[in-house]
Every structure is written in structure tokens, then in C-alpha cells.
Short mmCIF file of C-alpha atoms in Angstrom, two decimals:
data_model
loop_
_atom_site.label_atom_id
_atom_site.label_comp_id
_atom_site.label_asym_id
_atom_site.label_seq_id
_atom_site.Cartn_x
_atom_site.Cartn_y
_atom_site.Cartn_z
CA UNK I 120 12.07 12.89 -35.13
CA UNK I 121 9.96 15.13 -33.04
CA UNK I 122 8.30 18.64 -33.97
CA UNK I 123 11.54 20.05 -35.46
CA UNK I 124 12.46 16.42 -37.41
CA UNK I 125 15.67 16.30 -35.64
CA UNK I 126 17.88 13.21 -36.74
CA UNK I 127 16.61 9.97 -34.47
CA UNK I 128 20.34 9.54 -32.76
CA UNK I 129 21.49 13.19 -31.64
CA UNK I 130 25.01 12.46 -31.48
CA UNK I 131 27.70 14.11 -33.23
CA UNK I 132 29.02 10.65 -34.71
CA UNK I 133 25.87 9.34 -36.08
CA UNK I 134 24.53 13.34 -37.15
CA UNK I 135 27.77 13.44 -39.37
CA UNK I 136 25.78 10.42 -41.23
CA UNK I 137 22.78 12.38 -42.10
CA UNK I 138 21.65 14.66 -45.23
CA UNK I 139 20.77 17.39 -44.65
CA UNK I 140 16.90 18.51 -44.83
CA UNK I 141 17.68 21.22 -47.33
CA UNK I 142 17.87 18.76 -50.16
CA UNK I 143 14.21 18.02 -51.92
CA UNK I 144 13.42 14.09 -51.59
CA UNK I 145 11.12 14.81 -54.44
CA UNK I 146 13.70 16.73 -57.45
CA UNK I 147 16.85 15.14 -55.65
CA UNK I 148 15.91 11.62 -55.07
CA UNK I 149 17.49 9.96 -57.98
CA UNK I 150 20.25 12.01 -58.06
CA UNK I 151 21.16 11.59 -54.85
CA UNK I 152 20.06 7.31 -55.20
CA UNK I 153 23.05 7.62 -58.00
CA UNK I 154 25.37 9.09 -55.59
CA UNK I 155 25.07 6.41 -52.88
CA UNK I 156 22.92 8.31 -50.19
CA UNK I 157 20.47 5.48 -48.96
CA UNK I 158 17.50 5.44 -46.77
CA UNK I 159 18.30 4.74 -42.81
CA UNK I 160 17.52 1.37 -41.60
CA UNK I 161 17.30 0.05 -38.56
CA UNK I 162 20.66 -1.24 -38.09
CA UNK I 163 22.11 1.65 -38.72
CA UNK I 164 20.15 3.61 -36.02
CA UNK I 165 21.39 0.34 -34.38
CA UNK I 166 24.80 1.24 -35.14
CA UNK I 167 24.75 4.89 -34.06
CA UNK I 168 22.47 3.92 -30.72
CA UNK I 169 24.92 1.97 -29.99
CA UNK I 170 27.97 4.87 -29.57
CA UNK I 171 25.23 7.17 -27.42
CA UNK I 172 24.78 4.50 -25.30
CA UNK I 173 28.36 3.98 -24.57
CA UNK I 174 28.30 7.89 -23.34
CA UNK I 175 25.44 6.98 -21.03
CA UNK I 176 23.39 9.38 -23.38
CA UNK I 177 24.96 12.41 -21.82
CA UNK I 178 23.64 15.81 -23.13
CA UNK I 179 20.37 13.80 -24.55
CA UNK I 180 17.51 16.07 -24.36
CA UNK I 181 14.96 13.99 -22.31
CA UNK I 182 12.30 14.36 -24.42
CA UNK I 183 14.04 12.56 -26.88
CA UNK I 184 13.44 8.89 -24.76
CA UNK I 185 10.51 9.32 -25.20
CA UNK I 186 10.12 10.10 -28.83
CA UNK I 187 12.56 7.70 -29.42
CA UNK I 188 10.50 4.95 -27.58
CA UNK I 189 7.80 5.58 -30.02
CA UNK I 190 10.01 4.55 -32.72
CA UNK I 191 11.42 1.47 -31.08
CA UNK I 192 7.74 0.73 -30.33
CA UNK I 193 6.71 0.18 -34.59
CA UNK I 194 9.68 -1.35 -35.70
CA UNK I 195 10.24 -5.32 -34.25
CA UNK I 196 13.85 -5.55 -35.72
CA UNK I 197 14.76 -1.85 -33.76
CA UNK I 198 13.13 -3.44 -30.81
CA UNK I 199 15.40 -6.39 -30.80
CA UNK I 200 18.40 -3.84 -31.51
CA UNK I 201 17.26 -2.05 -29.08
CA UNK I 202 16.96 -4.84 -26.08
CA UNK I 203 20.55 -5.56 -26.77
CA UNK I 204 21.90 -2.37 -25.77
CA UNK I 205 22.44 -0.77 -22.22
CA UNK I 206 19.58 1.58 -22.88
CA UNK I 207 17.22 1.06 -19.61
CA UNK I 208 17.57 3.07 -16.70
CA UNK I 209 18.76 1.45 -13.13
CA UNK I 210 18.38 3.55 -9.94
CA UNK I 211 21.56 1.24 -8.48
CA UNK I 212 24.14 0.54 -11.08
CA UNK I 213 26.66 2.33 -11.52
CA UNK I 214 26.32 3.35 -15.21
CA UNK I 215 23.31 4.15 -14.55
CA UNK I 216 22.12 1.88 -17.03
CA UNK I 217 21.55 -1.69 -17.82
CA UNK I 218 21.12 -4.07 -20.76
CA UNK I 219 17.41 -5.03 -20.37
CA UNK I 220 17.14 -8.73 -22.54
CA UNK I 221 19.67 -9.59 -20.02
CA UNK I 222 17.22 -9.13 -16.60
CA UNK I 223 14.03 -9.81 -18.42
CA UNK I 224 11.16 -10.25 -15.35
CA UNK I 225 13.83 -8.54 -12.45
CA UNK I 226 12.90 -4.63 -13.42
CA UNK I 227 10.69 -2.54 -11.34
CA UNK I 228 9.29 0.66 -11.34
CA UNK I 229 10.44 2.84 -8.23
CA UNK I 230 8.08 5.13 -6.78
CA UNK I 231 8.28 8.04 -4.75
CA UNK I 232 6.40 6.71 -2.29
CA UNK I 233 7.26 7.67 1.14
CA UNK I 234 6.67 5.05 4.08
CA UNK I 235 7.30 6.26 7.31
CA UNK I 236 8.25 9.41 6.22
CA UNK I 237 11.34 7.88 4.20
CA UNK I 238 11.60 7.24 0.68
CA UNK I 239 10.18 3.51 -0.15
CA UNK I 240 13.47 1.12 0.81
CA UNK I 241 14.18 -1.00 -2.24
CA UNK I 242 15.96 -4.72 -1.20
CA UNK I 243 19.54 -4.94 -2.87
CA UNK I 244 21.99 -7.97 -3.69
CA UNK I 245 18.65 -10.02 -5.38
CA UNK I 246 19.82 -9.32 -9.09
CA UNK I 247 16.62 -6.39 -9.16
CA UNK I 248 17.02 -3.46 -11.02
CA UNK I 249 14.95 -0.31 -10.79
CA UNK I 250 14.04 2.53 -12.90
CA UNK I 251 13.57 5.33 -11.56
CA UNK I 252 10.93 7.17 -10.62
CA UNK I 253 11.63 10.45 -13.46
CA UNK I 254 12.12 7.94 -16.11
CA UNK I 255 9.26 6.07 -16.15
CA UNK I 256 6.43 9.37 -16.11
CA UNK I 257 6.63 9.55 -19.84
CA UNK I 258 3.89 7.33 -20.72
CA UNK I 259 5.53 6.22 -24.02
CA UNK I 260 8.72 5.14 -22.25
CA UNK I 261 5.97 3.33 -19.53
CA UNK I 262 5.01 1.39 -22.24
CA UNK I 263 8.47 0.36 -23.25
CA UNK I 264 9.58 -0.76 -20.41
CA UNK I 265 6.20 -2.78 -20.09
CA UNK I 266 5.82 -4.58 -23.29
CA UNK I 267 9.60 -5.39 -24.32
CA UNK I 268 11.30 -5.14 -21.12
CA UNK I 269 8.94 -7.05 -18.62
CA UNK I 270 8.57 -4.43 -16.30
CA UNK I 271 6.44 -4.49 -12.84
CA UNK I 272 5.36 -2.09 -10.54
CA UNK I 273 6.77 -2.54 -7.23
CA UNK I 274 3.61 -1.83 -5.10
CA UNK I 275 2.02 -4.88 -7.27
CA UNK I 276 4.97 -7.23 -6.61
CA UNK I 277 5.48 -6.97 -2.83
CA UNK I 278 5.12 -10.98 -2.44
CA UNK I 279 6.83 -12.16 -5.06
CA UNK I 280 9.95 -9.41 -3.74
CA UNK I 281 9.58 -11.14 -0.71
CA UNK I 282 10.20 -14.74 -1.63
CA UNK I 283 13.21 -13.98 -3.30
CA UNK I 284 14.20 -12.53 -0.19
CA UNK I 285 13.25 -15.53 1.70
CA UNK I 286 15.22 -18.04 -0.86
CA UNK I 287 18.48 -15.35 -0.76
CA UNK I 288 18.64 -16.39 2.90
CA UNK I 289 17.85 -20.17 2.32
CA UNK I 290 20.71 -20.31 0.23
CA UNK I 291 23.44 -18.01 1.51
CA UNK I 292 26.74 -18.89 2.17
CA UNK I 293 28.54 -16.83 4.82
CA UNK I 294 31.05 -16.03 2.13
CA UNK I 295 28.19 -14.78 -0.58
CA UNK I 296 29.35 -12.30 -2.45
CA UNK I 297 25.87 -10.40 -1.62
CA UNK I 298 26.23 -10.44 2.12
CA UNK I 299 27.04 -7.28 2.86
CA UNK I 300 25.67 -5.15 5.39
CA UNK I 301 23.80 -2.76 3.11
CA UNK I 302 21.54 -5.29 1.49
CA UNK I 303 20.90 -7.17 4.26
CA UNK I 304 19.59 -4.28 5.95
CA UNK I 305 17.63 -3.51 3.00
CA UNK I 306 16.29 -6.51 3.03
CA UNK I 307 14.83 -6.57 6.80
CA UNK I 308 13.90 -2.76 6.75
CA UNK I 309 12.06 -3.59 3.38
CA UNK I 310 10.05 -6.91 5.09
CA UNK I 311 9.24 -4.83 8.00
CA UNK I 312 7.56 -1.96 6.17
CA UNK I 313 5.70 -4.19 3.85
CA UNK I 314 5.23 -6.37 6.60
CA UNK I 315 1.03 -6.13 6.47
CA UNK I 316 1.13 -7.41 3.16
CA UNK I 317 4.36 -10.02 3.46
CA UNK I 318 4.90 -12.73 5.76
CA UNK I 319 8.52 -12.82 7.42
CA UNK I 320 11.00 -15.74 6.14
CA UNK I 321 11.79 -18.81 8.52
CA UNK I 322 15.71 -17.55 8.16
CA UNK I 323 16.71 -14.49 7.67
CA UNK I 324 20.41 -13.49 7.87
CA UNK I 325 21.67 -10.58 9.75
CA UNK I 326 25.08 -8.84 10.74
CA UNK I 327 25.48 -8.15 14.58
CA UNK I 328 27.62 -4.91 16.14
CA UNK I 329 30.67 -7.23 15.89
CA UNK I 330 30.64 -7.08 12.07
CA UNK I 331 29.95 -11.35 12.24
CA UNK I 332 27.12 -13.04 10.50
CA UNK I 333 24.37 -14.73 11.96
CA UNK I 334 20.92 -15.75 11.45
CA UNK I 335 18.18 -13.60 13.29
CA UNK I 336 16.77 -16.35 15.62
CA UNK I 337 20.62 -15.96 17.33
CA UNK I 338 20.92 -12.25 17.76
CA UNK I 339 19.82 -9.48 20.25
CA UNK I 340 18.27 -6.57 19.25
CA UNK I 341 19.88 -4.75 22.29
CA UNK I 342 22.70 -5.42 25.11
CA UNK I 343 21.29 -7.60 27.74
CA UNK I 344 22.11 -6.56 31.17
CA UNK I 345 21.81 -8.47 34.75
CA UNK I 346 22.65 -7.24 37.97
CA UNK I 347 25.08 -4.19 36.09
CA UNK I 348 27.16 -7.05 33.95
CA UNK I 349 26.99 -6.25 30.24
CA UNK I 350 26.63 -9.81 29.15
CA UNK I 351 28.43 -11.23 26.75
CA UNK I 352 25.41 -12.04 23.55
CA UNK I 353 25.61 -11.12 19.74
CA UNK I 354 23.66 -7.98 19.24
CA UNK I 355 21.91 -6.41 16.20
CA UNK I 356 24.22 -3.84 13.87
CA UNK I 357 23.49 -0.28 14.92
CA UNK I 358 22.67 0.44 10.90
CA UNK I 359 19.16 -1.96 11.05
CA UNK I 360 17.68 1.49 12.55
CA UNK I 361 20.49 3.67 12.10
CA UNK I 362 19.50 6.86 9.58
CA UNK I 363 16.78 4.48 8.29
CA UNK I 364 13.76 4.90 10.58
CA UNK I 365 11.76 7.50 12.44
CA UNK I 366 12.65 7.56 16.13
CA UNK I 367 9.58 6.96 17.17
CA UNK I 368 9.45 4.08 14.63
CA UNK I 369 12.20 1.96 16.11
CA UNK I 370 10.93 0.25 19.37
CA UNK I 371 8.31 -0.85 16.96
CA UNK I 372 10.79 -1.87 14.03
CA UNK I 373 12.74 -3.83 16.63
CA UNK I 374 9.25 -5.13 18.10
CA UNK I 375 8.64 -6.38 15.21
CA UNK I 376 11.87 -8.04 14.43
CA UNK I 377 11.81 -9.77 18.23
CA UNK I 378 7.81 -11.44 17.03
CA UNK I 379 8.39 -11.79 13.57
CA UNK I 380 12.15 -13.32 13.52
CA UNK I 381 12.15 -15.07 16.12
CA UNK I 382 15.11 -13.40 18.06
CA UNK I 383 15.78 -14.03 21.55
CA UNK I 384 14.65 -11.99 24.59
CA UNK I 385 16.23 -14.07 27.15
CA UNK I 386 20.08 -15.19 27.42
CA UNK I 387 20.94 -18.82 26.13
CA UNK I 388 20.67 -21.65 29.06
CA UNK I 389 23.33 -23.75 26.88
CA UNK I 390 25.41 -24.04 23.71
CA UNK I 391 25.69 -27.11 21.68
CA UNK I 392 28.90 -28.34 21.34
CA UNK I 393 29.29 -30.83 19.05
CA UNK I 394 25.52 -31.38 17.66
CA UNK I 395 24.92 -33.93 20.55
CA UNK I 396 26.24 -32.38 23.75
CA UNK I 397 25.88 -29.06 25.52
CA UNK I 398 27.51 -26.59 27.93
CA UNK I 399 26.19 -23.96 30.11
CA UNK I 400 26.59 -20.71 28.14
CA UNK I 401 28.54 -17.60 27.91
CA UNK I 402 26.31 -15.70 29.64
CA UNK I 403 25.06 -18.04 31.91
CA UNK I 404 28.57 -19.01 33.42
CA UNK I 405 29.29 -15.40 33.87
CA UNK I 406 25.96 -14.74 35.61
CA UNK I 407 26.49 -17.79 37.59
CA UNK I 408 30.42 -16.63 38.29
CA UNK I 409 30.05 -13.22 39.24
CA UNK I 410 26.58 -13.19 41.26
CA UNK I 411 26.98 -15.62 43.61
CA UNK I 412 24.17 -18.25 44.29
CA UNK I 413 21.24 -16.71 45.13
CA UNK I 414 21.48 -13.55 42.04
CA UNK I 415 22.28 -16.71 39.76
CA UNK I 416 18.65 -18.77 41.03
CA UNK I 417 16.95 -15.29 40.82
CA UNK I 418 18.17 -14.92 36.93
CA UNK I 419 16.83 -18.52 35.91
CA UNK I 420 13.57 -17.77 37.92
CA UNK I 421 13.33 -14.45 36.02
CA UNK I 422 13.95 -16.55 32.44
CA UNK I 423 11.86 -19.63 33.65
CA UNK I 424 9.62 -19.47 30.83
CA UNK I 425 12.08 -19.90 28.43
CA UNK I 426 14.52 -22.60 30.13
CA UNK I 427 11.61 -24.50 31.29
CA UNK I 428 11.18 -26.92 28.28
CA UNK I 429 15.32 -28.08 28.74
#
């Protein structure tokens, strides 16, 4: 394989397997027939692929991926063999690899894109995987990972990336074994900077400063303050703009999230209580306890617009 015909599976294992070049295939053929040396076949590159891949192809030369994805590429039973083997690239697992007939339609190409000066923010905990950048720019490993393996580019996909974000949510449990703070801040700072070509989900689920779990439409993106109380309202997890955005870029990020999920600019008037009654809330009754009358008919004044409709 390649310009110096090196053996198709460089590892010490499978190399042990091979005759050496020195023999003549045309005065030593028979000879060597009589002996029991056969001709390679696909299952035994199988066979051999399948130890390298084990090792996470450490110490492969990476110009051999790509010479090797020619071969895969002509043969249909090596391409099957192939499939079946952790042999594709993941940016996020921890291998570094993954089996690809097993995630058929859910790998992407990353890019190197940069979007507000940040590399492109990929959504985790949706059962994606993504090669990376390096290891798709050899056009006959491109067309691997196309043809066999299903793969899409990200930048054509943004939608579709979308509404499986938007169905995560719809379906989460608040013990899901994908809630965790990392992907669902993945998933918001992802909506937000594909946000001219996505439309926000109805419900979107997000973790507050407290470490609790709540949908958007209930959480602050900053402390609310009245009359110099602190009072008492869930508010957004420092790490939705934390290390993730531009400074400049966050009163528009949280902008955004204020229009686009629906989260609340003014303190609740009331709290349900059991799905048919309500209370005054939290905030209200300490507003109402520690400003006296007139501060407390100032505050609703000040919120009218919203406590209006009750």
C-alpha cells in the first residue's frame, strides 16, 4: 500500500503475517502455493484491523487513513468489515473513536469555523458525534465518511441540529442522564449563535446559580434588585456566558435569551400552589414586608405591564 507498498495494516501483529517482498510472485508462486502462503483477503485485513483499532491506531502514520480509505472504498465486503470496527474519528469520546454502523445519520464534520471569535460550539448529550476538523481534509477519507458512514456537514445541518435540540428538552426528565450543565449550555450557546438561521424551542431547559433545574421561561438572567433587597428569584448559571462569549457579546447573548426564551424581566405576582390556587410570591411578600406600603404600590406600578392581565 502506498508508494513504498508497505503492508495495508502497519502493526507489528498483523506485519508478522506478511511475506516478505523479496520473494518473486512470478518463479516462487507455486512453490510458495505448496507451502501454504495464501493471498490476503479481506477478512484477514479484517482480522488484523481489528487489533490496530483496539490501540486507537497509535503510531499510524496519517497518511496511511487515507490510503487505507481508498482500499476500503473498492472492496464492499472490507467496507462492511470495516463499518463494524471503531475506526471513525469523534472529537468527544473518549477513545477518540467510534464504531460508525452504530450512529449511521448522527456524524458531522467539525469545522474550524470561528463565530464570535470562538471556535464553532458543537451541542452535546444528543447522541452526535463529530470528526474532526484534521481528519476529514484528506479528500479520500471525505469520501468515506460520506458514502458509508452518512456523514453531514454541520454548516448544512443547522435546522435539523436544532430540532433535536428542541425534542431533547420536550422530553427530559429532571433526572436524564444528559442533563448536565455542560450540554445544556452547549445547547443554548449553540441556538444563540445560529440563531439567524434557527428558530428558538418553546422549552428549553436550563440550570440556574443554585445548581437546580428549570425551564428558561422561569429563570433570571441576572439578580433582581428593589429598593437595595437582593430578591429572592432563580437566576441563570454563571457558565451560560462564562469563558464562552466575547464580553462585549454577552448583554446581547442574554438579550437574546430574555426575547427568544421567554424569561422573565419582572418578579412573579403569584405562585401556583396546587394547579388551582395561588399565593403572593417570594419576592413579592418580601417586597411587600420590608418596604412598607407605599415602596410596595410603587413596585407593582413599576411591573404594571406585566401583572396587569391577573
Amino acid at each position: 500500500m502506498g508508494k513504498d507498498h508497505r503492508p495495508p495494516i502497519p502493526s507489528h501483529s498483523a506485519i508478522s503475517r506478511y511475506l516478505s517482498r523479496k520473494y518473486d510472485p512470478v518463479t516462487c508462486l507455486k512453490p510458495l502455493e505448496t507451502l501454504g502462503v495464501v493471498p490476503i483477503g479481506a477478512y484477514d485485513i479484517y482480522s488484523g484491523l481489528r487489533i490496530l483499532a483496539e490501540t486507537g491506531f497509535r503510531g499510524v502514520d496519517p497518511d496511511w487513513h487515507g490510503e487505507f480509505a481508498d482500499i476500503v472504498l473498492e472492496d464492499r465486503l472490507l467496507r462492511t468489515f470495516f463499518s463494524m470496527l471503531a475506526v471513525c474519528p469523534d472529537k468527544y469520546d473518549p477513545s477518540g473513536w467510534i464504531t460508525p454502523s452504530n450512529h449511521r445519520g448522527q456524524i458531522f464534520f467539525c469545522t474550524d469555523k470561528l463565530i464570535d471569535n470562538h471556535p464553532d460550539q458543537l451541542p452535546l448529550g444528543l447522541g452526535l458525534h463529530y470528526i474532526p476538523w484534521a481528519d476529514h481534509q484528506d479528500e479520500r477519507r471525505r469520501r468515506l465518511f460520506v458514502q458509508e458512514w452518512g456523514a453531514l456537514d454541520i454548516s448544512n445541518s443547522i435546522n435539523a441540529i436544532a430540532n433535536m435540540i428542541a425534542k431533547a428538552h420536550e422530553s427530559y426528565s429532571i433526572n436524564g442522564p444528559s442533563l448536565n450543565r455542560k450540554n445544556l449550555v452547549s445547547h443554548t450557546v449553540f441556538l444563540f449563535r445560529h440563531r439567524k438561521q434557527c428558530l428558538p424551542p418553546d422549552k428549553l431547559w436550563v440550570f440556574t446559580q443554585s445548581g437546580s433545574l428549570q425551564l428558561a421561561s422561569t429563570v433570571f438572567v441576572e439578580p433582581l434588585k428593589y429598593s437595595g433587597l437582593v430578591l429572592p428569584v432563580s437566576i441563570l448559571h454563571e457558565d451560560y456566558v462564562k469563558g464562552l462569549l466575547e464580553s462585549e457579546k454577552r448583554i446581547e447573548f442574554l438579550n437574546w435569551m430574555k426575547r427568544a426564551l421567554k424569561m422573565p424581566r419582572s418578579p412573579r405576582l403569584v405562585t401556583c400552589l396546587d394547579g388551582k390556587s395561588y399565593s403572593l410570591s417570594p419576592e413579592l411578600k418580601l417586597v411587600s414586608k420590608q418596604c412598607g406600603t407605599v415602596s410596595f404600590l410603587e413596585f407593582l406600578q413599576q411591573h404594571w405591564n406585566s401583572y396587569s392581565p391577573w
